[in-house]
Short mmCIF file of C-alpha atoms and ligand atoms in Angstrom, two decimals:
data_model
loop_
_atom_site.label_atom_id
_atom_site.label_comp_id
_atom_site.label_asym_id
_atom_site.label_seq_id
_atom_site.Cartn_x
_atom_site.Cartn_y
_atom_site.Cartn_z
CA MET A 1 5.62 -8.59 -12.41
CA GLU A 2 2.74 -9.75 -9.85
CA GLN A 3 -0.68 -10.87 -11.44
CA TYR A 4 -4.05 -11.98 -9.34
CA ILE A 5 -5.19 -14.88 -11.12
CA MET A 6 -9.11 -16.18 -10.14
CA LYS A 7 -11.25 -18.76 -11.29
CA GLY A 8 -15.07 -17.74 -10.73
CA GLY A 9 -17.87 -19.39 -9.66
CA ASN A 10 -17.39 -19.75 -5.67
CA PRO A 11 -19.95 -17.88 -3.96
CA LEU A 12 -18.67 -15.44 -1.27
CA VAL A 13 -19.35 -16.75 2.62
CA GLY A 14 -17.91 -16.03 5.57
CA ASP A 15 -16.74 -13.48 8.37
CA VAL A 16 -13.76 -10.49 7.32
CA ALA A 17 -12.00 -8.18 9.32
CA ILE A 18 -11.90 -4.55 7.74
CA GLY A 19 -9.08 -2.00 8.14
CA GLY A 20 -8.42 0.92 9.32
CA ALA A 21 -9.20 4.16 6.95
CA LYS A 22 -6.36 4.49 4.30
CA ASN A 23 -7.56 8.22 3.41
CA ALA A 24 -8.02 8.92 6.83
CA ALA A 25 -4.42 7.55 7.79
CA LEU A 26 -2.70 9.71 5.11
CA GLY A 27 -4.12 12.78 6.33
CA ILE A 28 -3.80 11.74 10.35
CA LEU A 29 0.03 11.21 9.31
CA ALA A 30 0.73 14.25 8.35
CA ALA A 31 -1.04 16.10 11.09
CA SER A 32 1.23 14.00 13.25
CA LEU A 33 4.05 16.17 12.23
CA MET A 34 2.97 18.83 13.50
CA THR A 35 3.51 18.03 17.35
CA ASP A 36 7.29 17.86 19.14
CA GLU A 37 5.96 14.84 20.96
CA ASP A 38 5.39 11.13 20.34
CA VAL A 39 2.32 10.14 18.22
CA LEU A 40 1.14 6.56 18.20
CA ILE A 41 -1.25 6.01 15.86
CA GLU A 42 -3.03 2.39 15.73
CA ASN A 43 -5.36 0.78 12.85
CA LEU A 44 -3.64 1.77 10.38
CA PRO A 45 -3.87 -0.28 7.26
CA ASP A 46 -0.22 -1.82 5.91
CA VAL A 47 -0.92 -0.86 2.12
CA ASN A 48 1.42 0.54 -0.21
CA ASP A 49 0.43 4.48 -0.10
CA ILE A 50 0.86 4.33 3.79
CA ASN A 51 3.84 2.88 3.45
CA VAL A 52 5.23 5.58 0.82
CA MET A 53 3.76 8.67 3.46
CA LEU A 54 6.14 7.20 6.23
CA GLU A 55 8.95 7.07 4.18
CA ALA A 56 8.18 10.67 3.05
CA ILE A 57 7.87 11.41 6.77
CA GLN A 58 11.39 9.61 7.50
CA ALA A 59 12.95 11.37 4.34
CA ILE A 60 12.39 14.89 6.09
CA GLY A 61 14.08 14.34 9.50
CA ALA A 62 11.07 12.28 11.75
CA SER A 63 11.47 9.47 13.67
CA VAL A 64 9.08 6.73 12.76
CA LYS A 65 9.01 3.32 14.54
CA ARG A 66 7.01 0.64 13.07
CA VAL A 67 5.16 -1.38 16.51
CA ASP A 68 3.79 -3.63 15.12
CA ARG A 69 2.06 -4.43 11.24
CA HIS A 70 -0.90 -1.30 12.12
CA THR A 71 0.54 0.26 14.94
CA VAL A 72 3.29 2.92 14.24
CA LYS A 73 5.68 6.23 16.46
CA ILE A 74 6.17 9.18 15.45
CA ASN A 75 7.84 11.86 16.56
CA ALA A 76 8.70 14.84 14.63
CA GLU A 77 11.10 16.89 16.38
CA GLY A 78 13.92 16.10 14.56
CA ILE A 79 12.55 17.89 11.43
CA SER A 80 15.22 18.85 9.50
CA ASP A 81 13.58 20.10 6.01
CA VAL A 82 10.60 21.36 5.06
CA SER A 83 10.79 20.44 1.74
CA ILE A 84 9.79 16.96 0.31
CA GLU A 85 10.92 15.35 -3.12
CA ASP A 86 9.32 14.90 -5.62
CA GLU A 87 9.46 11.00 -5.79
CA TYR A 88 7.35 10.81 -2.91
CA MET A 89 4.44 13.40 -4.75
CA ARG A 90 4.72 11.40 -7.90
CA ARG A 91 3.95 7.75 -6.30
CA ILE A 92 1.13 9.11 -3.75
CA ARG A 93 -1.26 12.22 -4.43
CA ALA A 94 -2.15 12.40 -1.02
CA SER A 95 1.46 13.98 0.31
CA TYR A 96 -0.07 17.59 -0.58
CA TYR A 97 -1.14 17.56 3.02
CA PHE A 98 2.21 17.63 4.48
CA ILE A 99 1.63 21.23 2.78
CA GLY A 100 -1.02 22.21 5.61
CA ALA A 101 0.39 20.46 8.10
CA LEU A 102 4.34 22.00 7.54
CA LEU A 103 2.87 25.33 6.76
CA GLY A 104 0.39 25.30 10.03
CA LYS A 105 3.75 23.95 12.36
CA TYR A 106 7.02 25.68 10.89
CA LYS A 107 4.97 28.49 8.54
CA SER A 108 7.16 27.18 5.37
CA ALA A 109 6.47 24.01 3.03
CA ARG A 110 7.53 23.11 -0.08
CA VAL A 111 5.64 20.07 -2.00
CA PRO A 112 6.12 18.83 -5.50
CA LEU A 113 2.79 19.87 -8.01
CA PRO A 114 0.70 16.36 -7.67
CA GLY A 115 1.31 14.88 -11.27
CA GLY A 116 -1.33 14.10 -13.80
CA CYS A 117 -4.10 11.19 -12.57
CA ASN A 118 -5.96 8.55 -13.97
CA ILE A 119 -9.28 9.28 -12.89
CA GLY A 120 -9.84 13.07 -14.44
CA SER A 121 -8.18 16.35 -13.67
CA ARG A 122 -7.67 16.79 -10.15
CA PRO A 123 -6.72 20.49 -9.82
CA ILE A 124 -5.37 21.82 -6.16
CA ASP A 125 -6.51 25.46 -6.68
CA LEU A 126 -8.96 25.40 -2.97
CA HIS A 127 -6.14 24.31 -0.91
CA LEU A 128 -3.89 27.11 -2.34
CA LYS A 129 -7.00 29.24 -2.27
CA GLY A 130 -7.44 28.57 1.29
CA PHE A 131 -3.21 28.87 2.77
CA ARG A 132 -3.77 32.31 0.86
CA ALA A 133 -6.55 33.73 3.29
CA LEU A 134 -4.67 32.30 6.51
CA GLY A 135 -2.46 35.05 5.18
CA ALA A 136 0.83 32.51 3.63
CA LYS A 137 2.89 33.66 0.67
CA VAL A 138 1.94 30.52 -1.89
CA GLU A 139 3.82 30.44 -5.07
CA ILE A 140 3.87 27.81 -7.89
CA GLU A 141 7.85 27.18 -9.10
CA ARG A 142 9.84 24.96 -11.29
CA GLY A 143 6.95 22.20 -10.32
CA ALA A 144 6.12 22.90 -6.51
CA VAL A 145 3.92 25.04 -4.33
CA SER A 146 6.08 26.81 -2.22
CA ALA A 147 3.97 28.38 0.84
CA HIS A 148 5.58 30.45 3.63
CA ALA A 149 3.92 32.81 6.05
CA ILE A 150 5.63 34.64 9.12
CA ASP A 151 2.46 34.38 11.09
CA LEU A 152 -0.71 32.66 10.10
CA VAL A 153 -3.75 34.40 10.88
CA GLY A 154 -7.54 32.53 10.78
CA SER A 155 -9.90 34.00 8.18
CA HIS A 156 -13.19 33.35 6.99
CA ILE A 157 -13.02 30.84 4.24
CA TYR A 158 -15.63 29.71 1.17
CA LEU A 159 -14.71 26.25 -1.10
CA ASP A 160 -16.49 26.86 -4.64
CA LYS A 161 -16.14 23.21 -4.81
CA VAL A 162 -16.74 20.44 -1.85
CA SER A 163 -13.19 18.83 -1.18
CA VAL A 164 -11.97 16.05 1.17
CA GLY A 165 -8.29 17.19 0.77
CA ALA A 166 -8.73 20.93 0.73
CA THR A 167 -10.93 20.62 3.46
CA ILE A 168 -8.13 18.43 5.74
CA ASN A 169 -5.39 20.61 4.33
CA ILE A 170 -6.35 23.75 5.60
CA MET A 171 -8.24 22.61 8.56
CA MET A 172 -4.26 21.67 9.43
CA ALA A 173 -2.57 25.01 9.26
CA ALA A 174 -5.67 26.66 10.37
CA ALA A 175 -5.33 24.47 13.53
CA LEU A 176 -2.03 26.32 14.31
CA ALA A 177 -3.31 29.54 13.10
CA GLU A 178 -3.67 32.72 14.89
CA GLY A 179 -6.75 33.02 15.80
CA GLN A 180 -10.74 32.01 14.62
CA THR A 181 -10.82 30.22 10.88
CA ILE A 182 -14.38 29.49 9.58
CA ILE A 183 -14.37 27.46 6.60
CA GLU A 184 -17.65 27.07 4.74
CA ASN A 185 -19.21 24.46 2.06
CA VAL A 186 -16.61 22.34 3.48
CA ALA A 187 -16.51 18.26 3.14
CA LYS A 188 -18.60 16.15 5.39
CA GLU A 189 -16.90 12.98 4.84
CA PRO A 190 -15.69 10.02 7.79
CA HIS A 191 -12.09 10.64 7.28
CA VAL A 192 -12.38 14.48 7.74
CA VAL A 193 -14.33 14.19 10.85
CA ASP A 194 -11.24 11.11 11.32
CA VAL A 195 -8.90 13.65 11.07
CA ALA A 196 -10.37 16.52 13.10
CA ASN A 197 -10.66 14.04 16.02
CA PHE A 198 -7.45 13.03 16.02
CA LEU A 199 -6.56 17.41 16.04
CA ASN A 200 -8.85 17.81 18.64
CA SER A 201 -6.89 14.46 20.90
CA MET A 202 -3.55 16.62 20.05
CA GLY A 203 -4.88 20.13 21.62
CA ALA A 204 -6.67 21.65 18.52
CA SER A 205 -9.90 23.19 18.81
CA ILE A 206 -12.23 21.95 15.64
CA ARG A 207 -15.77 21.72 15.51
CA GLY A 208 -18.55 21.10 13.31
CA ALA A 209 -16.40 18.33 11.30
CA GLY A 210 -19.26 15.89 9.40
CA THR A 211 -21.39 19.21 9.21
CA ASP A 212 -20.95 21.69 6.43
CA VAL A 213 -19.20 24.39 7.86
CA ILE A 214 -16.20 23.79 10.10
CA ARG A 215 -14.84 26.37 12.99
CA ILE A 216 -11.56 26.06 14.09
CA ARG A 217 -9.81 27.99 17.31
CA GLY A 218 -5.76 28.09 16.51
CA VAL A 219 -4.09 26.86 19.34
CA ARG A 220 -0.22 28.16 20.20
CA ARG A 221 0.89 24.31 20.18
CA LEU A 222 -0.07 20.66 19.92
CA HIS A 223 0.77 17.56 22.03
CA GLY A 224 1.97 14.03 21.56
CA THR A 225 -1.40 11.74 21.40
CA GLU A 226 -2.35 7.82 21.16
CA TYR A 227 -5.12 7.74 18.29
CA ALA A 228 -6.69 4.63 16.57
CA VAL A 229 -8.28 5.29 12.49
CA ILE A 230 -11.76 4.91 11.77
CA PRO A 231 -12.26 1.80 9.75
CA ASP A 232 -12.33 1.83 5.97
CA GLN A 233 -15.45 2.73 4.31
CA ILE A 234 -14.41 2.03 1.02
CA GLU A 235 -12.70 -1.34 1.47
CA ALA A 236 -15.92 -2.41 3.43
CA GLY A 237 -18.25 -1.49 0.73
CA THR A 238 -15.99 -3.56 -1.35
CA PHE A 239 -16.31 -6.23 -0.17
CA MET A 240 -19.98 -5.75 0.21
CA CYS A 241 -19.91 -6.00 -3.38
CA ALA A 242 -18.87 -8.78 -3.70
CA ALA A 243 -20.69 -10.57 -1.69
CA ALA A 244 -23.52 -9.38 -3.24
CA VAL A 245 -21.96 -10.16 -7.06
CA THR A 246 -20.95 -13.68 -5.95
CA ARG A 247 -24.39 -14.55 -4.20
CA GLY A 248 -22.99 -14.83 -1.41
CA ASP A 249 -23.29 -14.31 2.71
CA VAL A 250 -20.35 -12.28 3.97
CA THR A 251 -19.96 -10.66 7.78
CA LEU A 252 -17.49 -7.60 7.44
CA ARG A 253 -16.50 -6.88 11.11
CA ASN A 254 -14.99 -3.65 12.27
CA VAL A 255 -16.78 -1.02 10.81
CA ILE A 256 -18.96 1.42 10.97
CA PRO A 257 -22.78 0.59 9.57
CA LYS A 258 -23.74 4.04 9.37
CA HIS A 259 -20.64 5.10 7.23
CA LEU A 260 -21.84 2.87 4.50
CA GLU A 261 -25.40 3.14 4.21
CA SER A 262 -25.29 4.82 0.55
CA ILE A 263 -24.11 1.60 0.18
CA SER A 264 -25.95 -0.50 1.90
CA ALA A 265 -29.38 1.15 0.32
CA LYS A 266 -28.47 0.48 -3.22
CA LEU A 267 -27.36 -3.49 -2.60
CA ARG A 268 -30.53 -3.69 -1.06
CA GLU A 269 -32.56 -1.26 -3.96
CA ILE A 270 -31.32 -4.63 -6.01
CA GLY A 271 -32.61 -7.55 -3.55
CA CYS A 272 -29.31 -8.41 -1.17
CA GLU A 273 -30.42 -8.92 2.62
CA VAL A 274 -28.15 -6.21 4.54
CA SER A 275 -28.43 -6.42 8.26
CA GLU A 276 -26.26 -4.05 10.50
CA PHE A 277 -24.89 -4.49 14.05
CA ASP A 278 -23.48 -2.51 16.32
CA ASP A 279 -19.69 -2.80 14.41
CA ALA A 280 -20.79 -5.33 11.39
CA VAL A 281 -22.55 -5.98 8.69
CA ARG A 282 -24.06 -8.69 6.85
CA VAL A 283 -24.59 -8.85 2.94
CA VAL A 284 -26.47 -11.58 1.19
CA GLY A 285 -26.93 -11.62 -2.06
CA ARG A 286 -30.01 -13.35 -3.71
CA ALA A 287 -29.84 -15.73 -7.25
CA HIS A 288 -32.29 -12.62 -9.09
CA GLN A 289 -30.81 -9.21 -8.71
CA THR A 290 -32.15 -6.32 -9.99
CA ARG A 291 -31.33 -3.40 -11.64
CA THR A 292 -31.06 0.83 -9.63
CA ASN A 293 -29.43 3.81 -10.63
CA VAL A 294 -26.38 5.52 -8.82
CA ASN A 295 -24.89 8.56 -9.44
CA THR A 296 -21.83 9.40 -6.97
CA GLN A 297 -21.84 12.51 -4.55
CA VAL A 298 -20.35 13.50 -2.00
CA TYR A 299 -20.68 11.95 1.50
CA PRO A 300 -23.16 10.93 2.78
CA GLY A 301 -24.40 10.24 -1.49
CA PHE A 302 -22.68 7.21 -2.92
CA PRO A 303 -19.05 7.40 -3.28
CA THR A 304 -17.23 7.60 -6.42
CA ASP A 305 -14.46 5.41 -4.99
CA LEU A 306 -17.30 2.29 -4.79
CA GLN A 307 -18.40 3.48 -8.66
CA PRO A 308 -16.88 1.25 -10.70
CA GLN A 309 -17.42 -1.76 -8.03
CA ILE A 310 -21.50 -0.97 -7.62
CA THR A 311 -20.61 -1.14 -11.80
CA VAL A 312 -19.47 -4.31 -11.42
CA THR A 313 -22.41 -5.36 -9.43
CA LEU A 314 -25.32 -3.69 -11.76
CA ALA A 315 -23.75 -5.91 -14.68
CA LEU A 316 -24.82 -8.80 -13.38
CA ALA A 317 -28.67 -7.52 -11.96
CA GLU A 318 -31.64 -8.07 -14.19
CA GLY A 319 -32.23 -4.75 -16.25
CA THR A 320 -30.84 -1.73 -17.07
CA SER A 321 -28.99 0.57 -14.58
CA ILE A 322 -27.78 4.03 -15.30
CA VAL A 323 -24.70 5.23 -13.30
CA THR A 324 -23.41 8.46 -13.31
CA GLU A 325 -20.30 10.01 -12.02
CA SER A 326 -20.57 13.08 -10.75
CA ILE A 327 -16.88 13.68 -8.90
CA PHE A 328 -14.33 12.87 -11.24
CA GLU A 329 -14.62 13.09 -15.25
CA ASN A 330 -12.34 9.96 -15.70
CA ARG A 331 -13.99 6.97 -13.69
CA PHE A 332 -14.83 4.67 -16.64
CA LYS A 333 -11.56 3.15 -18.09
CA TYR A 334 -12.36 -0.45 -16.57
CA VAL A 335 -15.78 -0.57 -18.65
CA ASP A 336 -13.32 -1.66 -21.67
CA GLU A 337 -11.66 -4.13 -19.44
CA LEU A 338 -15.32 -5.14 -18.34
CA SER A 339 -16.52 -6.02 -21.84
CA ARG A 340 -13.89 -8.34 -22.48
CA MET A 341 -15.17 -10.40 -19.34
CA GLY A 342 -18.92 -10.45 -21.43
CA GLY A 343 -20.43 -7.16 -19.63
CA ALA A 344 -22.74 -5.03 -21.70
CA VAL A 345 -21.60 -1.52 -19.88
CA LYS A 346 -22.01 1.52 -22.84
CA VAL A 347 -20.37 4.87 -21.21
CA VAL A 348 -22.29 8.46 -22.42
CA GLU A 349 -21.72 11.94 -22.56
CA GLY A 350 -18.14 10.60 -20.23
CA ASN A 351 -19.64 10.36 -17.45
CA VAL A 352 -22.91 8.76 -16.99
CA ALA A 353 -22.56 4.53 -18.19
CA ILE A 354 -25.91 2.47 -19.52
CA VAL A 355 -25.25 -0.65 -17.30
CA THR A 356 -27.40 -3.85 -19.38
CA GLY A 357 -27.20 -6.44 -16.65
CA VAL A 358 -25.91 -9.72 -18.13
CA GLU A 359 -26.62 -13.51 -17.20
CA LYS A 360 -22.75 -13.95 -16.76
CA LEU A 361 -19.41 -13.11 -17.08
CA THR A 362 -16.27 -14.96 -18.52
CA GLY A 363 -12.88 -15.08 -17.35
CA ALA A 364 -10.54 -12.71 -19.37
CA GLN A 365 -7.03 -11.21 -18.99
CA VAL A 366 -7.51 -7.34 -18.04
CA SER A 367 -5.82 -5.05 -16.57
CA ALA A 368 -6.51 -2.60 -13.60
CA PRO A 369 -6.16 0.90 -14.98
CA ASP A 370 -6.94 2.26 -11.69
CA LEU A 371 -7.00 1.51 -7.68
CA ARG A 372 -10.43 1.29 -7.27
CA ALA A 373 -11.35 -0.02 -10.64
CA GLY A 374 -8.75 -2.79 -10.31
CA ALA A 375 -10.27 -4.13 -7.17
CA ALA A 376 -13.87 -3.77 -9.26
CA LEU A 377 -12.15 -6.37 -12.08
CA VAL A 378 -11.20 -8.42 -9.66
CA ILE A 379 -14.61 -9.06 -8.19
CA ALA A 380 -15.76 -9.20 -11.43
CA GLY A 381 -13.44 -12.30 -11.80
CA LEU A 382 -14.62 -13.75 -9.35
CA ALA A 383 -18.33 -13.68 -10.34
CA ALA A 384 -17.41 -14.99 -13.67
CA GLU A 385 -17.03 -18.31 -15.56
CA GLY A 386 -13.19 -19.59 -15.64
CA TYR A 387 -10.35 -17.95 -15.04
CA THR A 388 -9.67 -14.19 -14.61
CA VAL A 389 -6.05 -12.63 -14.64
CA VAL A 390 -5.54 -8.48 -13.38
CA ASP A 391 -2.51 -7.27 -14.51
CA ASP A 392 -1.12 -4.14 -13.03
CA ILE A 393 -1.98 -4.87 -9.53
CA GLU A 394 0.18 -2.64 -7.98
CA TYR A 395 -2.66 -0.22 -8.29
CA ILE A 396 -4.89 -2.34 -6.03
CA GLN A 397 -2.05 -3.21 -3.53
CA ARG A 398 -1.86 1.07 -3.24
CA GLY A 399 -5.39 0.80 -1.09
CA TYR A 400 -5.57 -3.22 -0.11
CA GLU A 401 -3.94 -4.85 2.44
CA ASN A 402 -4.08 -8.70 1.87
CA PHE A 403 -6.58 -8.20 -0.86
CA GLU A 404 -6.21 -11.91 -2.18
CA LYS A 405 -5.61 -13.56 1.34
CA LYS A 406 -8.94 -11.96 2.57
CA LEU A 407 -11.20 -13.16 -0.49
CA ALA A 408 -9.77 -16.52 0.07
CA SER A 409 -10.57 -16.62 3.52
CA LEU A 410 -14.51 -16.35 2.43
CA GLY A 411 -14.29 -18.64 -0.18
CA ALA A 412 -12.73 -17.32 -2.95
CA MET A 413 -10.37 -19.13 -5.04
CA ILE A 414 -7.91 -16.72 -5.98
CA GLU A 415 -3.86 -15.95 -5.63
CA LYS A 416 -1.44 -13.67 -6.57
CA VAL A 417 1.52 -14.95 -8.57
CA ASP A 418 4.19 -13.74 -10.02
CA SER A 419 5.26 -15.74 -13.26
CA GLU A 420 3.80 -17.71 -16.10
CA LYS A 421 5.00 -21.30 -13.89
CA ALA A 422 3.01 -19.83 -10.87
CA ALA A 423 -0.17 -19.14 -12.84
CA ARG A 424 -0.43 -22.73 -14.61
CA LYS A 425 -0.12 -24.17 -11.06
CA PHE A 426 -2.85 -22.20 -9.67
CA GLN A 427 -4.85 -23.56 -12.86
CA LEU A 428 -3.73 -27.47 -11.96
CA LYS A 429 -4.58 -26.98 -8.44
CA ALA A 430 -8.05 -25.14 -8.60
CA GLY A 431 -9.09 -27.52 -11.92
C1 UD1 B 1 -10.62 12.42 -1.73
C2 UD1 B 1 -9.68 10.98 -1.88
C3 UD1 B 1 -10.21 9.99 -3.02
C4 UD1 B 1 -11.77 10.28 -3.36
C5 UD1 B 1 -11.88 11.90 -3.27
C6 UD1 B 1 -13.58 12.09 -3.66
C7 UD1 B 1 -8.09 10.84 -0.69
C8 UD1 B 1 -6.43 10.79 -0.23
N1 UD1 B 1 -8.13 10.92 -2.01
O1 UD1 B 1 -9.12 12.86 -3.16
O2 UD1 B 1 -10.07 8.47 -3.17
O3 UD1 B 1 -12.14 9.68 -4.73
O4 UD1 B 1 -11.42 12.83 -2.18
O5 UD1 B 1 -14.43 11.67 -2.30
O6 UD1 B 1 -8.40 11.21 0.55
N2 UD1 B 1 -11.24 19.82 -6.84
C9 UD1 B 1 -10.92 21.23 -7.77
N3 UD1 B 1 -10.30 22.15 -6.61
C10 UD1 B 1 -9.25 21.71 -5.91
C11 UD1 B 1 -9.52 20.07 -4.92
C12 UD1 B 1 -10.79 19.39 -5.41
O7 UD1 B 1 -11.63 21.51 -8.74
O8 UD1 B 1 -8.62 22.46 -4.83
C13 UD1 B 1 -12.65 18.75 -7.55
C14 UD1 B 1 -11.75 17.71 -8.07
O9 UD1 B 1 -11.06 17.53 -9.60
C15 UD1 B 1 -12.65 16.88 -7.75
C16 UD1 B 1 -13.66 17.32 -6.82
O10 UD1 B 1 -13.11 19.02 -6.40
O11 UD1 B 1 -13.54 16.77 -9.03
C17 UD1 B 1 -13.31 16.24 -5.74
O12 UD1 B 1 -12.37 16.09 -4.97
P1 UD1 B 1 -12.05 16.05 -3.57
O13 UD1 B 1 -12.20 16.17 -2.74
O14 UD1 B 1 -11.09 16.99 -3.20
O15 UD1 B 1 -10.64 14.86 -3.96
P2 UD1 B 1 -9.76 14.09 -3.35
O16 UD1 B 1 -9.35 14.91 -1.42
O17 UD1 B 1 -8.33 14.29 -4.70
#
């Protein structure tokens, strides 16, 4: 079983290149099935979630050619099956994007319902409401969503809650519906805009992505394209927190500074220096960092996917900070693990954490409860005194490419190990 082992205390210093956005790429990969022509996708992150999505695409009969580590060519002409196997849905929740993509192209899809997830209940009622509004007959039978239509017809859809997944999924189906679709109260996240831009590059007519209302004029067919995925806002934000909490000096390359504004603002509030360049951001941590409050919100608010990382940063800032999780109800499960390292974080009312800054954290053996919280525990370990071992790192590998290697290139003492012996060897080396 693989683990990360690290010896904390080194400030992270240097340059790091940020990869393509996982959550944009998941939508784009599904959307690439909506044409029979070749689609070339560049800047794909080489992470487990993406690789599972590619396996699922192959399993239904599309061809996937890895041009290089970050580039794939997909051709969906050979799709023989619009039914996704349960296995893929269990391994990766975003396979719900196959419903919108296959329904749009083939007017038929059968996709297992996403299983329980460990950050709270994650219903897909809004996705289904959108498909029904476009004229599809949608049924839940034997644990799967079946969606079928003779023709999809444009419609006016209001989303009761702002949802990234529902926005992207409905947008995909509507791109090949007849006539105009208007979706109100949509998500404005950078990856929503990226999937819209990708579909437009295939000949779709989608306007307004990045605002509250998206207007789609359905087209009859989509064509092939070549497209590069945007940089990952969450990977970037994770490294920004890592720089801050270790009192380091890190320049992130290949980023869009505008997408990072909420995290830049919070790091400045606690005393870090954040400088923005055309496609880079530099974060300089300060010995004396102070408290602030954080409330997760939909974009351009502070992302829920950076909540654990900023909480860890605040755990080592002077004063008492309040972190409110407004998107998912169960996203503080890592707090118990952080307590084992000396963190003083108390969860009240389920979605509010009171973070009392401490002078230091101390290394411990902890487990990653989910992807982002796992990354947060790693950066806590890099700031802690002594050795930290993080278990269950397969969660982290779902969304971070070469996480330990990128951190090590910034001076962190961290390694991925798969045995007691390897862990002891690391300890001997680290001293
Ligand atoms: C996406 C991201 C995830 C991120 C989240 C919020 C992907 C693959 N995942 O997840 O990393 O944490 O956005 O930025 O991009 N909701 C409903 N009904 C629905 C859909 C959602 O009630 O049909 C609720 C959810 O329970 C949640 C909120 O809406 O409280 C936001 O969820 P949503 O934006 O849909 O998250 P995901 O797309 O699942």
